[in-house]
Tab-separated table of C-alpha atoms in Angstrom:
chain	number	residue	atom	x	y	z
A	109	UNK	CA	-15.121	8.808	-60.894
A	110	UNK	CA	-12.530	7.670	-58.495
A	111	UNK	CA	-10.226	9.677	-56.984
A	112	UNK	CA	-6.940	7.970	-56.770
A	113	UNK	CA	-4.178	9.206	-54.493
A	114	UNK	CA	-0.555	10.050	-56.056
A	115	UNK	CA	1.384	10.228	-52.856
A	116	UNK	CA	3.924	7.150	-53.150
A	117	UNK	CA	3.749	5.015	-50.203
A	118	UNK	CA	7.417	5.615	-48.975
A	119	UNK	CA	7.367	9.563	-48.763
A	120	UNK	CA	3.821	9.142	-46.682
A	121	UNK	CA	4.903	6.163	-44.789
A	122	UNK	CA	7.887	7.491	-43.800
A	123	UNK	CA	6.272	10.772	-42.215
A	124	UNK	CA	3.352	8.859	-40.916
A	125	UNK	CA	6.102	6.532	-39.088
A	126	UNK	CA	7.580	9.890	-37.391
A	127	UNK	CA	4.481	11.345	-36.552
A	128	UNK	CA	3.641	7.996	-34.533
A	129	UNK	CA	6.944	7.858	-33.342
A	130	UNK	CA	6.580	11.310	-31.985
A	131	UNK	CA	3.125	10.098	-30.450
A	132	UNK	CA	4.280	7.179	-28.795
A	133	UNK	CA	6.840	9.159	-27.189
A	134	UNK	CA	4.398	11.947	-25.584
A	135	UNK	CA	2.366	9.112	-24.807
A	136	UNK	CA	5.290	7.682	-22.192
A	137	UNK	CA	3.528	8.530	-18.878
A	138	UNK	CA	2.323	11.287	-17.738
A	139	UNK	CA	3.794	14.812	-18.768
A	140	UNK	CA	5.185	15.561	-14.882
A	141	UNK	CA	6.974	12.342	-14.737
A	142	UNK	CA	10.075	12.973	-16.822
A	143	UNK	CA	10.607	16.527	-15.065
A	144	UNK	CA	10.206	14.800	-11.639
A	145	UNK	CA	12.889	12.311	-12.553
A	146	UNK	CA	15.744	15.077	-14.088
A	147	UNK	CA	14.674	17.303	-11.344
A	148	UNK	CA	17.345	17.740	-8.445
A	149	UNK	CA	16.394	17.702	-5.343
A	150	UNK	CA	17.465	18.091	-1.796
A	151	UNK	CA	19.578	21.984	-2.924
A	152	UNK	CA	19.550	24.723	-1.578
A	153	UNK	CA	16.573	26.691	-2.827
A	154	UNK	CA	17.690	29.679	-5.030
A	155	UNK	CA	14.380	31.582	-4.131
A	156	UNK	CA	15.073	31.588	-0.175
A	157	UNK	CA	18.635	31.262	-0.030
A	158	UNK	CA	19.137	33.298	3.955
A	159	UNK	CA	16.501	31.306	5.373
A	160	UNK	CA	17.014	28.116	7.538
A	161	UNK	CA	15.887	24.591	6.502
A	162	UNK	CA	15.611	25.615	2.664
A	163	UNK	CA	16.220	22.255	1.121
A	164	UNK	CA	14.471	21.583	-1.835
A	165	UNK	CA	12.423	18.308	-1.329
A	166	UNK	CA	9.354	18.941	-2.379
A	167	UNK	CA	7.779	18.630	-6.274
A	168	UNK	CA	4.533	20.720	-8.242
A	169	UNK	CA	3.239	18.183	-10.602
A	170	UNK	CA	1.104	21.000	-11.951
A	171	UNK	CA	4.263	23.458	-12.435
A	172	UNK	CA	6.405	20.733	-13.444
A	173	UNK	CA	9.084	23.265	-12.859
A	174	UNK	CA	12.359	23.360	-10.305
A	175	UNK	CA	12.366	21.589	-6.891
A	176	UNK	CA	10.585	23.361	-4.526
A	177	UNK	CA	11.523	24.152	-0.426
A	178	UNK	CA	8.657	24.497	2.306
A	179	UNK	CA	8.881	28.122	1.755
A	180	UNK	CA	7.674	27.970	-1.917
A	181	UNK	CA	4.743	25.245	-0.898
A	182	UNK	CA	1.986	28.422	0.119
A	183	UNK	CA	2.333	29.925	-3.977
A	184	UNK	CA	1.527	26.238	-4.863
A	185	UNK	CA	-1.486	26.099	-2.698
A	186	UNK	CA	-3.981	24.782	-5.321
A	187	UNK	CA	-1.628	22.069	-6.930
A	188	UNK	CA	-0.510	18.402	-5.913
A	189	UNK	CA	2.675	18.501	-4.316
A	190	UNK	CA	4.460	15.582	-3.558
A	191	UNK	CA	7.877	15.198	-1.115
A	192	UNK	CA	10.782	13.421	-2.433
A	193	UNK	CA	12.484	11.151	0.445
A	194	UNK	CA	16.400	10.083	0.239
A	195	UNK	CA	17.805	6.272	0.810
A	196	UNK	CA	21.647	6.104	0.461
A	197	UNK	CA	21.790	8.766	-1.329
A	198	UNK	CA	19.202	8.034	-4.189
A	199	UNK	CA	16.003	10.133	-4.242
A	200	UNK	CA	12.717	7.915	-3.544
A	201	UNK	CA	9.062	8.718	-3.253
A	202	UNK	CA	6.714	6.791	-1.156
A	203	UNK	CA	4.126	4.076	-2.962
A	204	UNK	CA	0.957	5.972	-1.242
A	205	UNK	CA	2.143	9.376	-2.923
A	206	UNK	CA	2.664	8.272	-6.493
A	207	UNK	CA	0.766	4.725	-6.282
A	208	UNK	CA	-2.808	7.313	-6.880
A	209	UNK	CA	-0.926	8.621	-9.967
A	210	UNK	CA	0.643	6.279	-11.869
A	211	UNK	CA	0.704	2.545	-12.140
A	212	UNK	CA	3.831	1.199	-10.846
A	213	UNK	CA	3.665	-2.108	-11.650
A	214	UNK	CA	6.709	-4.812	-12.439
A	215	UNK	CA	8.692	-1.946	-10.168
A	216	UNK	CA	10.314	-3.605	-7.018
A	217	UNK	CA	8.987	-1.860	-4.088
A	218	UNK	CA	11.178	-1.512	-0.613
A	219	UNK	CA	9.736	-0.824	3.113
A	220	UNK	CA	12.022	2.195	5.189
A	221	UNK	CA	10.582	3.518	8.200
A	222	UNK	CA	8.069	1.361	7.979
A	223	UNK	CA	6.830	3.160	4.527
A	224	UNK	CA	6.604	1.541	1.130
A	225	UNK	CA	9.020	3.418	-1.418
A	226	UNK	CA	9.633	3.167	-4.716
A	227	UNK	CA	12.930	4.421	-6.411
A	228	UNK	CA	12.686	7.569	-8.932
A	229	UNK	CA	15.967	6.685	-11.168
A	230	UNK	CA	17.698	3.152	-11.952
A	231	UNK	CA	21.055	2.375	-9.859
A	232	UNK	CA	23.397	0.391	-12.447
A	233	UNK	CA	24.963	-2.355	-10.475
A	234	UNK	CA	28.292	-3.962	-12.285
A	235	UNK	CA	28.527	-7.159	-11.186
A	236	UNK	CA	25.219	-8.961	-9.745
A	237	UNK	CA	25.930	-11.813	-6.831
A	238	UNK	CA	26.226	-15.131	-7.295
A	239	UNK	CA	23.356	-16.590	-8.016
A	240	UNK	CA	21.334	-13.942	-9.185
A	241	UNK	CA	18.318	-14.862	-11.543
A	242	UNK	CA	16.568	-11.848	-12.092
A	243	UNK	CA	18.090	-8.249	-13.099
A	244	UNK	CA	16.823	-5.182	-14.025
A	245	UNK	CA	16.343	-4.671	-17.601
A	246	UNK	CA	17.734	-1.445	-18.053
A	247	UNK	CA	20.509	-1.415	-15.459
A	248	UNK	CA	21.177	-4.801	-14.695
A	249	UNK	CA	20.508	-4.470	-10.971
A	250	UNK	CA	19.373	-7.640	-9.173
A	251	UNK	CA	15.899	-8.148	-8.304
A	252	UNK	CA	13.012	-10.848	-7.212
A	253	UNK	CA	12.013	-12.779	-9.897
A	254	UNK	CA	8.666	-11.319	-9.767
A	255	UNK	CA	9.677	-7.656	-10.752
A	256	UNK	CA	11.226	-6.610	-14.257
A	257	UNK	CA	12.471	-2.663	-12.961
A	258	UNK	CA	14.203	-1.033	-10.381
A	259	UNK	CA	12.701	2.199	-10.366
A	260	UNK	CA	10.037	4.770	-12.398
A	261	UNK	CA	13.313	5.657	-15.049
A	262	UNK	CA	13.758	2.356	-15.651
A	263	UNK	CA	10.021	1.086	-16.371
A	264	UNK	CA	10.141	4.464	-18.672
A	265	UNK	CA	12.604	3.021	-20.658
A	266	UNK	CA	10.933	-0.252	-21.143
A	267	UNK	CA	8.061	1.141	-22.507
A	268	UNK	CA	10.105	1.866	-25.333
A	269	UNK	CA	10.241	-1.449	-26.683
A	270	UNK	CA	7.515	-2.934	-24.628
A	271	UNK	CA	4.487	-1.663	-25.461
A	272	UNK	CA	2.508	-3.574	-23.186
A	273	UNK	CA	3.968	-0.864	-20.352
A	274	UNK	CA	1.924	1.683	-19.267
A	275	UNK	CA	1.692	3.818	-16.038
A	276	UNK	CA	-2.252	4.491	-16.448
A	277	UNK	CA	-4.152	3.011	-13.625
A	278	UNK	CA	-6.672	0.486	-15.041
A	279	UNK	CA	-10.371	1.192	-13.659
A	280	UNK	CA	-10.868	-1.726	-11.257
A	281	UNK	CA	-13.312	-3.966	-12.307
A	282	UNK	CA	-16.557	-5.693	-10.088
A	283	UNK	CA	-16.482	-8.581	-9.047
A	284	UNK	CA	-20.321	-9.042	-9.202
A	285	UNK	CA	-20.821	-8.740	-12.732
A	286	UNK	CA	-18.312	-9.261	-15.670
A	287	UNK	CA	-19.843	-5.884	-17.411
A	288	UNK	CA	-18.509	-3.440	-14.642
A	289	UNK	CA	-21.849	-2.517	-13.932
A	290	UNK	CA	-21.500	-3.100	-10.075
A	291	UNK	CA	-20.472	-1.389	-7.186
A	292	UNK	CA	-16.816	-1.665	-6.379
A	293	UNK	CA	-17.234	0.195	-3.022
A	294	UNK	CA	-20.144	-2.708	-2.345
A	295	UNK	CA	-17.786	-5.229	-3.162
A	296	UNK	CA	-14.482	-3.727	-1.064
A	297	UNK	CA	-16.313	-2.632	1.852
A	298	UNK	CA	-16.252	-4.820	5.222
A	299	UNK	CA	-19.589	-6.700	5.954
A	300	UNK	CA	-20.898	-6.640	9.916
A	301	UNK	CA	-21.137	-10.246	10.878
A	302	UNK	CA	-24.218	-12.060	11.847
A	303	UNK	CA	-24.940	-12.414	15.208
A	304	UNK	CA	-26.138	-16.052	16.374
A	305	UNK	CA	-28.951	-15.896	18.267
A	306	UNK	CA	-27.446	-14.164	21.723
A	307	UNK	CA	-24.753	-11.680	22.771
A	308	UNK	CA	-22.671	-13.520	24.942
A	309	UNK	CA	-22.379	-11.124	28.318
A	310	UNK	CA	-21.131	-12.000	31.327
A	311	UNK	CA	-22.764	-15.193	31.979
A	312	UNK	CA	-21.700	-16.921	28.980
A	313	UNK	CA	-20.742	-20.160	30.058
A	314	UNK	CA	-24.299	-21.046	30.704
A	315	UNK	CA	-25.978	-19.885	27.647
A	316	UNK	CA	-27.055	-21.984	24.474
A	317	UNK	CA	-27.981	-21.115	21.817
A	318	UNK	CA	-28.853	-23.000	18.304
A	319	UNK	CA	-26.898	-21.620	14.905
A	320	UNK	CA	-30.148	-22.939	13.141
A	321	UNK	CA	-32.437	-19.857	12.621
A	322	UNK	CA	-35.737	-21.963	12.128
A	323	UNK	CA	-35.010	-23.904	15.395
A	324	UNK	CA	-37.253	-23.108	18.379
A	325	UNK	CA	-34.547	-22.287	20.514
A	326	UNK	CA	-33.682	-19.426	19.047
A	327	UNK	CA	-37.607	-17.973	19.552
A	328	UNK	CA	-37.619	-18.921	23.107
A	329	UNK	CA	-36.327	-16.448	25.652
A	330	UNK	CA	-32.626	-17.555	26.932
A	331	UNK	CA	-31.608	-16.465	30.159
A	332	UNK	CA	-28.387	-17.745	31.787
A	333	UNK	CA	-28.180	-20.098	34.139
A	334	UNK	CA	-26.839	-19.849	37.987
A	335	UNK	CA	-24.351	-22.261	39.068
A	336	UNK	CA	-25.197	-23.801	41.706
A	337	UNK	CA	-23.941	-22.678	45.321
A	338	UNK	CA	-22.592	-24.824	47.523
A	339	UNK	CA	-23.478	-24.031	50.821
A	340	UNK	CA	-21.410	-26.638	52.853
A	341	UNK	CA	-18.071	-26.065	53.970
A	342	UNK	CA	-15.050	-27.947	54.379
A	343	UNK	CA	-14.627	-29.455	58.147
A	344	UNK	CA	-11.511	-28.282	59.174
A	345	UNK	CA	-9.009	-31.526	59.823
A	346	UNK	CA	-8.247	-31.745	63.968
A	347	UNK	CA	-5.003	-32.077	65.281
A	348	UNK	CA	-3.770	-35.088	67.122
A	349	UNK	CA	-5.322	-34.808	70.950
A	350	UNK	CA	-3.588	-34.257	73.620
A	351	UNK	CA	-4.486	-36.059	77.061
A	352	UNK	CA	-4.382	-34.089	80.284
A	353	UNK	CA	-1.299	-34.623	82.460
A	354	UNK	CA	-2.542	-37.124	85.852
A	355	UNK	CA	-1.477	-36.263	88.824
A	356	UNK	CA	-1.683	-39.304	91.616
């Protein structure tokens, strides 16, 4: 016997479409990432309001909870905290904070202080310059033509549509062999170059040497050679002579 299902395909499709909905939309990033960007920052903190240099710059992506001062950093000992940096007046983190965390790709990066930054929210920009080929595509903000976002918020709301978006960092894969199966540290890590032959010292314009490992050269002990020393020196040019005055 086979059991045939009664449920009529538009009451079950229609729940099964919000439950994925629902999924797709706890699956935007990670679960800090939308506190960090509502968070305000750079406040006075509420929890040490008399003491001096209280500003609230600092963010528990394990708490996910209020902006935090250097004060509150000790009862947050065990969790990442990362510090939120200001450029005219828009809050910024830099690219070797949240670059670990999240993939930031198709996000236009900017150097300050000679630091890579990213932007945490989109800046909506009303009328891009002349010329202008790329923009954001959330706030219309002019960019290179090789980025699509001008901050994290924005690239969030890509992903709505896009689903090709993602901030998981993809596992690097070797070079060596196509299954992964390699060493990426062997691959990444700086090779000590070869030596040929002799370690030029302070004599070196005298040595020689052969690149040719299989040469005989190369077996044969090389010493370097003395220039020569020349042992004669320059006669000194005479003046004009001078005869002796005559006396008759």
């Amino acid at each position: 016997m086979v059991m045939v299902s009664m449920d009529s395909p538009g009451g079950g499709g229609g729940g099964a479409m919000a439950q994925q909905q629902q999924q797709s939309e706890e699956d935007l990033g990670p679960p800090w990432l939308r506190p960090l960007l509502q968070t305000s920052f750079f406040v006075a903190c509420g929890a040490h309001p008399d003491l001096s240099k209280n500003e609230c710059n600092l963010f528990c992506l394990g708490c996910t909870g209020d902006a935090l001062c250097a004060y509150c950093v000790p009862a947050h000992r065990d969790h990442h905290v990362v510090q939120i940096r200001r450029s005219s007046y828009h809050n910024v983190i830099r690219v070797s904070e949240v670059g670990k965390l999240i993939d930031i790709s198709h996000v236009q990066t900017y150097v300050i202080n000679s630091a890579k930054i990213v932007f945490l929210n989109g800046r909506p920009q009303a009328r891009p310059g002349k010329g202008v080929t790329n923009t954001c595509e959330i706030c219309c903000r002019s960019l290179p033509d090789s980025f699509r976002f001008c901050s994290l918020g924005c690239k969030l709301g890509g992903m709505r549509w896009d689903p090709s978006l993602t901030f998981a960092i993809r596992p690097k894969r070797s070079q060596d062999s196509g299954d992964g199966s390699g060493s990426d540290y062997e691959s990444f890590s700086p090779k000590k170059p070869r030596k040929a032959g002799y370690e030029l010292g302070r004599f070196d314009r005298g040595v020689r040497w052969s690149d040719d490992e299989g040469s005989k050269s190369n077996t044969a002990p090389i010493t370097p050679t003395t220039p020569p020393i020349n042992r004669c020196r320059p006669s000194r040019r005479k003046g004009i002579p001078h005869r002796a005055p005559f006396y008759g």
